[in-house]
Amino acid sequence: MARPASHSSLWQLWHQVFTDLFRWIGVLGRELSSSRGRWVVLALPMLWLVAFFLVPFLLVLKISFASAVSGAQPPYSDMIGTAEDGALTLRFAIAGYQLLLTDSLYVTAYVNSLVFATVSTLGCLVLGYPIAYGIARASPAARAVLLVLVILPFWTSSLLRAYALIGILRTNGLLNQLLMGLGITDAPLVILHTDLAVYIGITYNYLPFMIMPLTANLMRLDFTLLEAAADLGARPLTSFLRITLPLSVPGIVAGSLLVFIPAVGEFVIPDLLGGPDALTIGRAIWTEFFSNRDWPMASAVAIAMLALIVVPMLVFEYVQDKRLEGDRR
Amino acid sequence: MATARPHATVEPWQDPNAEPILRIEGVTKTFGKVYAVDDVSLDIYRGEFFSLLGGSGCGKSTLLRVLGGFEIPDKGRVLIDGVDVTRVAPYERPVNMMFQSYALFPHMTVEQNIAFGLKQDGRARSEIEDRVAAMLDLVRMGQLGRRRPDQLSGGQRQRVALARALARSPKILLLDEPLGALDKKLREHTQFELVNIQEKVGTTFIMVTHDQEEAMTMSSRIAVMDAGRIVQVSTPSALYEYPANRFVAEFIGAVNTIAGTVVDAGEDRVVVRAHELGQDVVARAPQPIPVGTDVSIAIRPEKIDVREQPPSGEDNVVQGKVADIAYLGDVSIYHVRTDSGHVLRVQETHAARTADPHYQWGETLWLVWNAADAIVLAS
């Protein structure tokens, strides 16, 4: 790709940084691929996961089985203690989990979170698919630019982006000014602090998570397959439905999981953009943790979310992978 | 190599009343400033096995894609059975294409791949099933209908691609390097099989290939292409024996070309002063050529006779020494260096069994050929 020199210098810099980084990683990988090094390669991510995922998870799990002790530091009972006769005791309190099942408040929170996450994931899919398709079919140079543009919003904090959305969506905000200025509506639309605002917020925030895996998937799509379909009498829509869509299912699944799982636990966006009745799991956890100072209850809510949503999805994906591998054999 | 095929003797292109199934009129296709296809006109007749032959970048694949509807030409028209299809979308053309990469749908079984086109035509389910079974039978893949493309060998995939492209009974089947992905042994076998299938179904085949041997073996006629233009359209044997110019002569088979100037012109023969040989040679010339014209003499290696003694009474005699010997089993190729330093390629057939080469390195030989076997080509 020929570019004007002044224009290309920043690109060359970026390109240089990335290629050097990859080369360095490659060299490191070769160094480590000796039999001793292989353990290091495996141990590094394992250590990371143990330190920053498994240990905190076990801590939360442990707290969820404690009972709240107000005024104490930390504000929950010890799991391991000594009885009066000096024997070691393990205490499990399941009050938190019991409350989860009996108090409709939590059930509502789960249902709300699932609805928010589902609608937003569909929103991401509907918006993200054409974008990913366009990026995948663009020339390699344009593709690099477009991918950077997709990631660009991530360079500001999600909190800032949520506040920006408030500015756009509120009653006398930019969107309403535009709509009324163009004469499309007479009165301002009430969007902020409704469910719609939450859908918009989550979709906007998580869109790149949908676009990235979908783009990677669609880039691998062999476009002569579409020519073959057209040759065999399929109109463009049929080609899309019978060829492109089925072949991009792995990308759709990956993108949807990447959006859905964090969206279920999303706290900031429903809190800032949603209405007062938009109770979500994230809000429930926040309330238990910070307002009620009930750490065990907050932990129980979090663990239940993991057990109810994330674990089945991961199992589903695992099974899906196994099936695909089986097909290939 | 240049085998006459049974139906190639029926030559519709010789019949002035025959209606072509495909007429290409002055088709030009440019990419930027590059003329991929440059003013190509061509008539192809029902039942032909027609080949577009040329090196890479000669425009043969672009021309095929124009016929398939994947490229719209800048100029010219394409008519199928008299109907202008130049701007008709691929999915509305009565042609099908067998892609070089086969382009089999990886998420469908062999049967589903073959049924795809039939479903688009909205045919009845039982009819589709019968047709798929018939197609699987035709390409001898009856047992493998439920496999996926990635569970097949290269040769099997090639058969599925053929079956899928033939399933809708297209008026014309376009084949883009159909044997390109197969190894040599399988390719030779498949050449004959493809011709047999074509004869069985009677569909007009148009094949793109860079392999002159493949084109010679399979085709009723061949169009040799170079730089976006058609250089010559002929039957395989006419192409080999009567090449229109030096490009075709050198592209099809091996040939010795000798540059020279016409010094004497008779009724149907010319005497050419060959500077590279340092002597005159006599050649057949279908049209009279004026004295002083610069020409090339083309003579095929197998048409040169080798003598160990100085012959007499021959049209052309050139003396030289054996410089190289290539033993190929059925034939041997000798490179003979003339006294002037020019190297001629000579081919000897091994009709009788012997392990000894006929001639030795450095041996002095006399090369002999008839004036009628040499072709005079414009330089």
XYZ file of C-alpha atoms in Angstrom:
708
model
C 0.000 0.000 0.000
C 1.526 3.255 -1.106
C 0.907 6.118 1.312
C 2.148 9.657 1.477
C 5.307 9.690 3.595
C 4.060 12.097 6.289
C 0.889 10.083 6.636
C 2.661 6.795 6.950
C 5.142 7.613 9.704
C 2.669 7.032 12.533
C 1.530 3.875 10.852
C 5.045 2.646 10.393
C 5.668 3.290 14.065
C 2.614 1.304 15.054
C 3.466 -1.429 12.641
C 7.022 -1.538 13.942
C 5.890 -1.715 17.564
C 3.480 -4.532 16.877
C 5.785 -6.587 14.686
C 8.615 -6.191 17.157
C 6.331 -7.254 19.961
C 5.182 -10.320 18.073
C 8.716 -11.174 17.065
C 9.840 -10.834 20.637
C 7.035 -13.079 21.802
C 7.992 -15.547 19.085
C 11.630 -15.567 20.179
C 10.555 -15.992 23.769
C 8.304 -18.851 22.715
C 11.150 -20.644 20.922
C 13.441 -20.157 23.875
C 10.816 -21.616 26.132
C 9.826 -24.491 23.907
C 12.623 -26.644 25.223
C 11.166 -29.273 27.546
C 12.035 -27.272 30.665
C 10.707 -24.092 29.121
C 7.379 -25.677 28.276
C 6.504 -25.764 31.949
C 7.256 -22.082 32.262
C 4.986 -21.338 29.318
C 2.161 -23.251 30.945
C 2.928 -22.072 34.464
C 2.826 -18.345 33.699
C -0.839 -18.149 32.649
C -1.725 -20.746 35.268
C -0.111 -18.677 37.993
C -1.948 -15.619 36.729
C -5.283 -17.435 36.771
C -4.654 -18.908 40.221
C -3.577 -15.572 41.717
C -6.181 -13.332 40.141
C -9.106 -15.628 39.482
C -9.083 -18.817 41.539
C -7.951 -17.347 44.870
C -10.418 -14.421 44.820
C -13.144 -16.796 43.717
C -12.441 -19.146 46.620
C -12.428 -16.185 48.988
C -15.847 -15.085 47.747
C -17.085 -18.672 48.009
C -15.837 -18.867 51.576
C -17.437 -15.549 52.552
C -20.745 -16.640 51.054
C -20.930 -19.412 53.659
C -20.213 -17.081 56.586
C -22.813 -15.094 58.501
C -22.811 -11.330 58.712
C -21.439 -9.767 61.891
C -22.143 -6.060 61.961
C -19.445 -3.839 63.365
C -16.759 -6.495 63.038
C -13.706 -6.083 60.800
C -14.120 -7.815 58.356
C -17.889 -7.903 58.874
C -18.466 -11.641 58.769
C -17.931 -14.661 60.989
C -14.908 -16.919 60.792
C -15.361 -20.179 59.064
C -12.805 -21.980 61.188
C -13.129 -21.568 64.887
C -12.698 -23.381 68.180
C -15.607 -24.719 70.136
C -15.846 -24.359 73.912
C -14.169 -27.724 74.426
C -11.262 -26.593 72.257
C -12.242 -28.747 69.247
C -11.732 -27.304 65.773
C -15.044 -26.384 64.172
C -16.074 -25.510 60.611
C -19.122 -23.338 60.376
C -21.200 -23.135 57.215
C -24.076 -20.664 57.142
C -26.465 -21.109 54.242
C -28.812 -18.319 55.261
C -27.704 -16.218 52.282
C -28.575 -18.930 49.802
C -31.885 -19.576 51.546
C -32.782 -15.924 51.273
C -31.928 -15.978 47.561
C -34.587 -18.606 46.988
C -37.232 -17.129 49.233
C -36.948 -13.385 48.648
C -38.545 -12.444 45.319
C -36.286 -9.386 45.186
C -33.334 -11.522 44.110
C -35.349 -13.536 41.628
C -36.464 -10.249 40.061
C -32.861 -9.059 39.944
C -31.777 -12.243 38.139
C -34.621 -12.031 35.629
C -33.927 -8.334 35.005
C -30.234 -9.000 34.446
C -30.979 -11.848 32.055
C -33.399 -9.692 30.069
C -30.974 -6.771 29.909
C -28.118 -9.048 28.859
C -30.186 -10.965 26.303
C -31.659 -7.900 24.600
C -28.285 -6.140 24.581
C -26.529 -9.214 23.178
C -29.087 -9.338 20.370
C -28.564 -5.609 19.840
C -24.806 -6.140 19.614
C -25.336 -9.011 17.175
C -27.657 -7.055 14.892
C -25.376 -4.011 14.874
C -22.087 -5.869 15.028
C -22.655 -8.431 12.276
C -22.820 -5.973 9.364
C -19.905 -3.999 10.812
C -17.801 -7.154 11.200
C -18.781 -8.260 7.695
C -17.733 -4.918 6.265
C -14.406 -4.968 8.101
C -13.723 -8.559 7.023
C -14.327 -7.697 3.362
C -12.309 -4.463 3.443
C -8.783 -4.282 2.064
C -6.077 -5.197 4.639
C -5.017 -1.562 5.064
C -8.577 -0.320 5.566
C -9.233 -3.254 7.868
C -6.455 -2.164 10.246
C -7.895 1.359 10.429
C -11.451 0.108 10.968
C -10.385 -2.272 13.740
C -8.574 0.551 15.529
C -11.735 2.663 15.228
C -13.745 -0.141 16.805
C -11.380 -0.339 19.776
C -10.917 3.423 20.081
C -13.819 4.025 22.542
C -12.096 1.628 24.938
C -9.381 4.175 25.475
C -11.810 6.119 27.678
C -13.242 4.628 30.833
C -16.614 2.955 30.636
C -17.847 5.283 33.381
C -17.069 8.305 31.211
C -18.821 6.703 28.290
C -21.887 6.096 30.450
C -21.915 9.768 31.489
C -21.544 10.766 27.848
C -24.596 8.668 27.047
C -26.530 10.496 29.762
C -25.677 13.730 28.005
C -26.966 12.357 24.750
C -30.107 10.596 26.000
C -31.463 12.962 28.651
C -34.672 14.934 28.103
C -32.938 18.085 26.857
C -29.954 16.105 25.589
C -28.288 15.995 22.191
C -30.535 13.312 20.734
C -33.764 15.104 21.639
C -32.394 18.433 20.457
C -31.539 16.828 17.140
C -34.907 15.111 16.750
C -36.846 18.266 17.647
C -34.557 20.473 15.593
C -35.252 18.319 12.551
C -38.952 18.415 13.353
C -39.222 14.657 13.718
C -40.692 14.923 17.216
C -42.534 17.758 18.924
C -41.888 16.804 22.526
C -38.657 15.308 23.885
C -38.561 11.511 24.106
C -38.046 10.069 27.558
C -35.214 7.600 27.112
C -32.928 8.163 30.069
C -33.789 6.117 33.144
C -35.782 3.620 31.133
C -34.936 0.053 30.118
C -34.246 1.340 26.624
C -31.407 3.472 27.938
C -29.898 0.367 29.581
C -30.131 -1.574 26.308
C -28.488 1.289 24.447
C -25.776 1.627 27.086
C -24.851 -2.046 27.292
C -25.019 -2.519 23.518
C -22.787 0.488 22.957
C -20.299 -0.580 25.610
C -19.955 -4.206 24.592
C -20.229 -3.853 20.811
C -16.464 -4.320 20.230
C -16.585 -7.662 22.058
C -19.059 -8.811 19.431
C -17.273 -7.286 16.452
C -13.809 -8.685 17.210
C -14.530 -12.447 17.196
C -17.042 -12.053 14.374
C -14.512 -10.192 12.225
C -11.891 -12.841 12.904
C -14.405 -15.504 11.898
C -15.688 -13.748 8.774
C -12.147 -13.001 7.593
C -11.618 -16.747 7.348
C -14.747 -17.173 5.228
C -13.781 -18.249 1.728
C -15.634 -15.816 -0.522
C -15.494 -18.204 -3.480
C -18.088 -20.197 -1.512
C -20.486 -17.295 -2.056
C -19.619 -17.232 -5.740
C -20.276 -20.967 -5.866
C -23.648 -20.460 -4.172
C -24.567 -17.712 -6.648
C -23.412 -19.944 -9.484
C -25.763 -22.664 -8.240
C -28.714 -20.283 -8.381
C -28.754 -18.809 -4.874
C -29.728 -15.155 -4.616
C -27.639 -12.973 -2.290
C -30.049 -13.358 0.648
C -30.138 -17.146 0.261
C -26.339 -17.248 0.019
C -26.142 -15.297 3.245
C -28.647 -17.467 5.098
C -27.368 -20.814 3.802
C -23.616 -20.189 3.603
C -22.330 -17.119 5.435
C -24.551 -17.367 8.495
C -24.042 -21.078 9.268
C -20.295 -20.773 8.759
C -20.096 -17.798 11.118
C -21.913 -19.558 13.983
C -18.670 -20.072 15.956
C -18.019 -16.317 15.719
C -21.595 -15.517 16.742
C -21.351 -17.861 19.734
C -17.982 -16.462 20.823
C -19.101 -12.847 20.454
C -22.403 -13.469 22.197
C -20.688 -15.125 25.158
C -18.195 -12.284 25.397
C -21.066 -9.789 25.533
C -23.608 -11.780 27.490
C -21.498 -12.954 30.423
C -20.182 -9.550 31.531
C -23.515 -7.914 30.640
C -25.327 -10.138 33.156
C -23.155 -8.820 35.959
C -23.080 -5.247 34.638
C -23.582 -2.709 37.422
C -22.549 0.758 36.252
C -24.780 1.075 33.190
C -28.113 -0.047 34.716
C -27.303 2.053 37.760
C -26.571 5.238 35.815
C -28.882 4.911 32.830
C -31.650 2.653 34.116
C -34.769 3.575 36.025
C -35.115 3.205 39.795
C -36.847 -0.156 39.357
C -34.102 -1.547 37.128
C -32.828 -3.895 39.818
C -30.038 -6.088 38.507
C -27.693 -8.612 40.051
C -24.906 -6.075 39.930
C -27.040 -3.583 41.854
C -28.116 -6.255 44.316
C -24.510 -7.146 45.034
C -23.572 -3.487 45.400
C -26.435 -2.825 47.796
C -25.653 -5.854 49.950
C -21.983 -5.098 49.984
C -21.874 -1.337 50.539
C -25.282 -0.342 51.935
C -26.153 -3.368 54.047
C -22.532 -4.313 54.810
C -23.712 -7.913 54.368
C -20.673 -9.464 52.683
C -21.905 -13.064 52.909
C -25.190 -12.152 51.187
C -23.363 -10.235 48.444
C -21.040 -13.196 47.923
C -23.948 -15.623 47.780
C -25.603 -13.521 45.082
C -22.374 -13.469 43.096
C -21.787 -17.219 43.417
C -25.368 -17.970 42.447
C -24.974 -15.856 39.340
C -21.881 -17.797 38.402
C -23.604 -21.126 38.991
C -26.798 -20.174 37.200
C -25.463 -18.425 34.119
C -21.770 -18.645 33.506
C -21.186 -22.300 34.281
C -23.940 -23.619 31.954
C -22.699 -21.352 29.177
C -19.121 -22.518 29.516
C -20.286 -26.136 29.546
C -22.322 -25.424 26.434
C -19.341 -23.951 24.666
C -17.121 -26.837 25.719
C -19.609 -29.340 24.334
C -19.914 -27.298 21.138
C -16.131 -27.354 20.677
C -16.000 -31.093 21.245
C -18.738 -31.642 18.683
C -16.993 -29.495 16.088
C -13.751 -31.378 16.658
C -15.599 -34.659 16.353
C -17.061 -33.579 13.023
C -13.673 -32.800 11.685
C -12.427 -36.304 12.312
C -0.864 -36.646 -27.286
C -2.811 -35.190 -30.162
C -5.453 -37.887 -30.118
C -8.451 -37.512 -32.356
C -11.535 -37.980 -30.195
C -14.586 -39.732 -31.688
C -16.948 -36.794 -31.609
C -14.190 -34.350 -32.516
C -14.516 -35.676 -36.047
C -17.991 -34.154 -36.119
C -16.881 -30.598 -36.516
C -19.755 -28.150 -36.036
C -17.383 -25.188 -36.396
C -16.889 -26.278 -40.029
C -20.634 -26.140 -40.675
C -21.711 -22.641 -41.729
C -25.330 -23.356 -40.689
C -24.493 -24.509 -37.151
C -25.795 -22.268 -34.365
C -23.224 -21.710 -31.611
C -24.401 -22.422 -28.049
C -22.080 -19.671 -26.867
C -21.125 -16.574 -28.779
C -18.546 -14.170 -27.368
C -18.534 -10.843 -29.230
C -15.634 -8.451 -28.774
C -15.414 -8.914 -24.998
C -12.957 -6.595 -23.262
C -12.316 -6.515 -19.528
C -9.835 -4.205 -17.874
C -8.612 -4.059 -14.281
C -7.299 -0.536 -13.846
C -5.117 -0.043 -16.888
C -4.474 -3.736 -17.462
C -6.362 -5.394 -20.287
C -7.171 -8.783 -18.760
C -9.305 -9.714 -21.757
C -8.773 -7.715 -24.924
C -11.424 -7.817 -27.649
C -12.065 -11.552 -27.651
C -14.604 -13.064 -30.043
C -15.353 -16.760 -30.090
C -18.082 -19.205 -31.110
C -18.444 -22.450 -29.195
C -20.807 -25.204 -30.298
C -23.087 -27.665 -28.514
C -21.296 -30.691 -27.130
C -17.812 -29.293 -27.506
C -15.038 -29.789 -24.986
C -13.412 -26.438 -25.463
C -10.207 -25.339 -23.729
C -8.853 -21.885 -23.025
C -5.119 -22.439 -22.863
C -2.427 -19.987 -21.820
C 0.143 -19.034 -19.217
C -0.735 -17.316 -15.972
C -2.102 -13.818 -16.454
C -3.127 -14.397 -20.066
C -6.765 -13.622 -19.264
C -8.203 -17.116 -19.594
C -9.623 -17.198 -16.060
C -11.069 -13.691 -16.390
C -12.787 -14.739 -19.603
C -14.240 -17.775 -17.813
C -15.452 -15.543 -14.984
C -17.120 -13.280 -17.554
C -18.956 -16.348 -18.866
C -19.968 -17.322 -15.331
C -21.275 -13.832 -14.608
C -18.695 -12.982 -11.925
C -17.172 -10.207 -14.020
C -19.088 -7.801 -16.208
C -17.101 -6.955 -19.355
C -16.364 -3.318 -20.181
C -17.199 -3.944 -23.815
C -18.720 -6.697 -25.893
C -21.497 -9.236 -25.444
C -21.947 -12.816 -24.334
C -24.811 -14.781 -25.897
C -25.949 -18.205 -24.761
C -28.310 -19.894 -27.235
C -28.814 -16.516 -28.848
C -29.807 -14.790 -25.586
C -27.681 -11.862 -24.401
C -26.524 -12.721 -20.860
C -23.737 -10.132 -20.582
C -25.328 -8.455 -17.565
C -27.289 -11.381 -16.174
C -26.396 -12.280 -12.569
C -24.611 -15.607 -11.966
C -27.673 -17.057 -10.231
C -29.810 -16.498 -13.314
C -27.463 -17.948 -15.930
C -27.933 -21.381 -17.483
C -24.268 -22.171 -16.827
C -22.445 -23.693 -13.884
C -18.856 -23.453 -12.831
C -16.484 -25.943 -11.296
C -14.130 -23.817 -9.237
C -10.396 -24.353 -9.077
C -10.560 -24.632 -5.277
C -13.769 -26.690 -5.738
C -15.512 -24.291 -3.279
C -17.442 -27.128 -1.631
C -19.625 -25.976 1.255
C -17.741 -27.270 4.308
C -20.794 -27.385 6.579
C -22.798 -29.592 4.235
C -22.513 -33.257 3.362
C -21.658 -34.379 -0.152
C -25.361 -34.970 -0.824
C -26.339 -31.541 0.478
C -23.652 -29.931 -1.657
C -24.982 -31.594 -4.792
C -28.590 -30.855 -3.841
C -27.899 -27.154 -3.190
C -28.423 -25.976 -6.754
C -31.458 -28.208 -7.249
C -33.101 -26.747 -4.144
C -32.563 -23.234 -5.472
C -34.464 -24.281 -8.579
C -37.364 -25.294 -6.343
C -37.517 -28.872 -7.529
C -39.578 -31.530 -5.782
C -37.878 -33.393 -2.984
C -38.112 -36.829 -4.558
C -36.743 -35.420 -7.806
C -33.800 -33.877 -5.948
C -33.047 -37.168 -4.218
C -33.098 -39.070 -7.519
C -30.902 -36.497 -9.201
C -28.369 -36.479 -6.354
C -28.172 -40.262 -6.456
C -27.709 -40.208 -10.229
C -24.936 -37.606 -9.925
C -23.157 -39.582 -7.191
C -23.357 -42.597 -9.471
C -21.983 -40.654 -12.414
C -18.850 -39.659 -10.508
C -18.641 -43.036 -8.715
C -19.122 -41.576 -5.243
C -22.254 -43.534 -4.321
C -20.920 -44.688 -0.940
C -19.709 -41.315 0.291
C -22.858 -39.173 0.074
C -23.075 -38.568 3.796
C -19.463 -37.484 4.281
C -18.364 -33.914 4.697
C -15.863 -32.342 2.298
C -13.063 -32.415 4.898
C -13.468 -36.180 5.172
C -12.674 -36.647 1.474
C -9.430 -36.939 -0.480
C -8.490 -34.367 -3.111
C -9.659 -36.606 -5.944
C -12.989 -37.265 -4.237
C -13.571 -33.566 -3.659
C -12.910 -32.943 -7.326
C -15.626 -35.459 -8.206
C -18.107 -33.876 -5.815
C -17.407 -30.450 -7.315
C -18.063 -31.889 -10.779
C -21.260 -33.605 -9.659
C -22.513 -30.425 -7.981
C -21.822 -28.331 -11.068
C -23.526 -30.856 -13.371
C -26.540 -31.504 -11.145
C -28.669 -28.667 -12.568
C -27.950 -29.829 -16.137
C -26.417 -26.510 -17.204
C -26.243 -25.631 -20.880
C -22.545 -24.986 -20.431
C -20.179 -26.220 -17.735
C -17.237 -23.957 -16.965
C -14.176 -25.656 -15.474
C -11.430 -23.557 -13.930
C -8.236 -25.655 -13.860
C -10.314 -28.710 -12.852
C -7.296 -30.974 -12.426
C -4.862 -28.394 -11.090
C -5.003 -29.578 -7.483
C -4.452 -33.268 -8.246
C -1.113 -35.068 -8.341
C 0.307 -36.147 -11.697
C -0.813 -39.797 -11.723
C -4.346 -39.001 -10.633
C -4.498 -36.123 -13.090
C -3.775 -38.335 -16.098
C -6.398 -40.831 -15.005
C -8.950 -38.101 -14.338
C -8.397 -36.510 -17.747
C -9.911 -39.496 -19.483
C -12.629 -39.873 -16.901
C -13.683 -36.248 -17.331
C -13.867 -36.706 -21.095
C -15.972 -39.860 -20.644
C -18.366 -38.061 -18.318
C -18.656 -35.208 -20.786
C -19.506 -37.619 -23.566
C -22.066 -39.332 -21.354
C -23.914 -36.158 -20.331
C -23.372 -34.318 -23.624
C -22.985 -30.937 -21.914
C -20.769 -28.303 -23.514
C -17.597 -28.017 -21.431
C -15.360 -24.962 -21.409
C -12.152 -25.562 -19.511
C -9.403 -23.186 -18.467
C -5.967 -24.722 -18.186
C -2.307 -23.763 -18.323
C -1.285 -27.352 -19.082
C -0.980 -27.842 -22.849
C -0.859 -31.619 -22.497
C -4.136 -31.569 -20.577
C -5.751 -29.349 -23.194
C -4.482 -31.564 -26.036
C -5.744 -34.766 -24.398
C -9.231 -33.579 -23.560
C -10.339 -30.913 -25.980
C -12.256 -30.884 -29.218
C -10.841 -27.403 -29.814
C -8.356 -25.174 -28.044
C -8.087 -21.391 -27.933
C -4.525 -20.344 -27.153
C -4.492 -17.043 -25.273
C -1.710 -14.549 -24.670
C -1.894 -11.080 -23.096
C -5.704 -11.057 -23.093
C -6.063 -11.976 -26.750
C -6.827 -15.211 -28.543
C -3.824 -16.172 -30.638
C -5.243 -19.234 -32.366
C -8.316 -21.436 -32.203
C -7.871 -24.943 -33.595
C -8.197 -28.630 -32.979
C -5.318 -30.086 -30.945
C -3.694 -31.690 -33.981
C -3.999 -28.579 -36.169
C -2.573 -26.497 -33.340
C 0.427 -28.784 -33.094
C 1.091 -29.299 -36.775
C 0.044 -25.869 -38.085
C 0.744 -23.296 -35.398
C -0.213 -19.790 -36.498
C 2.885 -18.144 -35.100
C 6.003 -18.654 -33.084
C 4.191 -18.199 -29.727
C 1.810 -21.071 -30.400
C 4.559 -23.263 -31.852
C 6.669 -22.815 -28.737
C 3.739 -23.041 -26.291
C 2.390 -26.326 -27.676
C 4.983 -29.055 -27.426
C 8.705 -28.719 -28.058
C 9.995 -27.047 -31.173
C 13.259 -25.915 -32.771
C 13.020 -22.408 -34.137
C 15.604 -21.144 -36.565
C 15.674 -17.478 -37.538
C 16.522 -16.550 -41.124
C 15.807 -14.500 -44.225
C 14.019 -15.701 -47.338
C 16.498 -15.784 -50.225
C 14.481 -17.725 -52.783
C 10.740 -18.292 -53.061
C 9.166 -21.013 -55.162
C 5.566 -22.171 -55.696
C 4.955 -23.595 -52.220
C 8.433 -23.654 -50.716
C 11.028 -21.140 -49.700
C 14.777 -21.204 -49.252
C 15.763 -19.491 -46.038
C 19.271 -18.342 -45.174
C 19.606 -19.425 -41.530
C 22.345 -17.303 -39.981
C 22.389 -19.409 -36.817
C 23.107 -22.566 -38.801
C 25.397 -20.932 -41.319
C 23.538 -22.580 -44.193
C 20.308 -22.496 -46.164
C 17.247 -24.549 -45.273
C 14.213 -25.392 -47.374
C 10.707 -25.221 -45.921
C 7.104 -25.523 -47.024
C 5.237 -22.220 -47.278
C 1.470 -22.285 -47.766
C 1.393 -18.674 -48.982
C 4.072 -17.114 -51.160
C 6.568 -15.129 -49.108
C 8.548 -12.328 -50.778
C 12.327 -12.616 -50.906
C 14.038 -10.662 -48.144
C 11.378 -11.329 -45.469
C 12.678 -12.237 -42.015
C 11.042 -15.481 -40.872
C 11.372 -18.301 -38.339
C 11.543 -21.921 -39.325
C 9.857 -24.237 -36.830
C 10.629 -27.929 -36.824
C 9.412 -30.422 -34.186
C 12.096 -32.650 -32.578
C 10.367 -35.902 -33.597
C 10.283 -34.836 -37.245
C 14.061 -34.681 -37.471
C 15.713 -37.896 -38.618
C 19.203 -38.852 -37.404
C 21.879 -40.444 -39.664
C 25.306 -41.684 -38.718
C 26.596 -41.382 -42.313
C 26.402 -38.309 -44.562
C 23.081 -38.724 -46.418
C 22.293 -37.588 -49.934
C 19.187 -36.437 -51.765
C 17.508 -34.967 -48.682
C 15.766 -31.554 -48.421
C 17.717 -30.433 -45.387
C 20.909 -31.806 -43.864
C 22.627 -30.295 -40.833
C 25.785 -31.691 -39.304
C 26.492 -31.581 -35.577
C 27.796 -33.298 -32.457
C 25.756 -34.790 -29.579
C 25.897 -32.328 -26.662
C 23.288 -33.774 -24.298
C 21.240 -36.941 -23.961
C 18.032 -37.298 -21.948
C 16.712 -40.854 -21.660
C 12.951 -40.808 -20.927
C 12.076 -44.485 -21.380
C 9.759 -44.247 -24.358
C 11.935 -41.732 -26.151
C 15.367 -40.132 -25.919
C 15.992 -36.432 -26.418
C 19.313 -35.445 -28.015
C 20.698 -31.942 -28.062
C 22.873 -31.696 -31.158
C 25.269 -28.767 -31.450
C 25.875 -27.739 -35.032
C 29.281 -26.559 -36.204
C 27.909 -22.999 -36.059
C 27.130 -23.467 -32.336
C 23.343 -23.627 -32.626
C 21.674 -26.399 -30.608
C 18.898 -28.486 -32.170
C 16.625 -30.765 -30.195
C 15.982 -34.189 -31.711
C 13.679 -36.924 -30.463
C 14.187 -40.641 -31.123
C 11.483 -43.212 -30.325
C 12.615 -46.458 -28.713
C 10.685 -48.893 -30.872
C 12.972 -51.857 -30.083
C 14.183 -52.846 -26.613
C 17.800 -52.050 -25.837
C 19.563 -50.652 -22.803
C 22.229 -48.912 -24.850
C 21.723 -45.369 -26.024
C 21.662 -45.098 -29.795
C 24.252 -42.369 -29.908
C 27.108 -41.249 -27.676
C 28.226 -37.876 -26.391
C 30.379 -36.094 -28.897
C 29.347 -38.395 -31.745
C 29.016 -36.650 -35.113
C 25.508 -36.943 -36.574
C 23.646 -35.707 -39.622
C 20.179 -34.323 -38.987
C 17.689 -34.654 -41.821
C 14.167 -33.323 -42.319
C 11.664 -32.860 -45.113
C 10.816 -29.388 -46.334
C 7.107 -30.219 -45.788
C 7.666 -30.928 -42.074
C 9.118 -27.501 -41.353
C 6.795 -24.551 -40.875
C 7.591 -21.001 -41.879
C 6.388 -18.505 -39.268
C 6.374 -14.732 -39.466
C 8.994 -13.429 -37.046
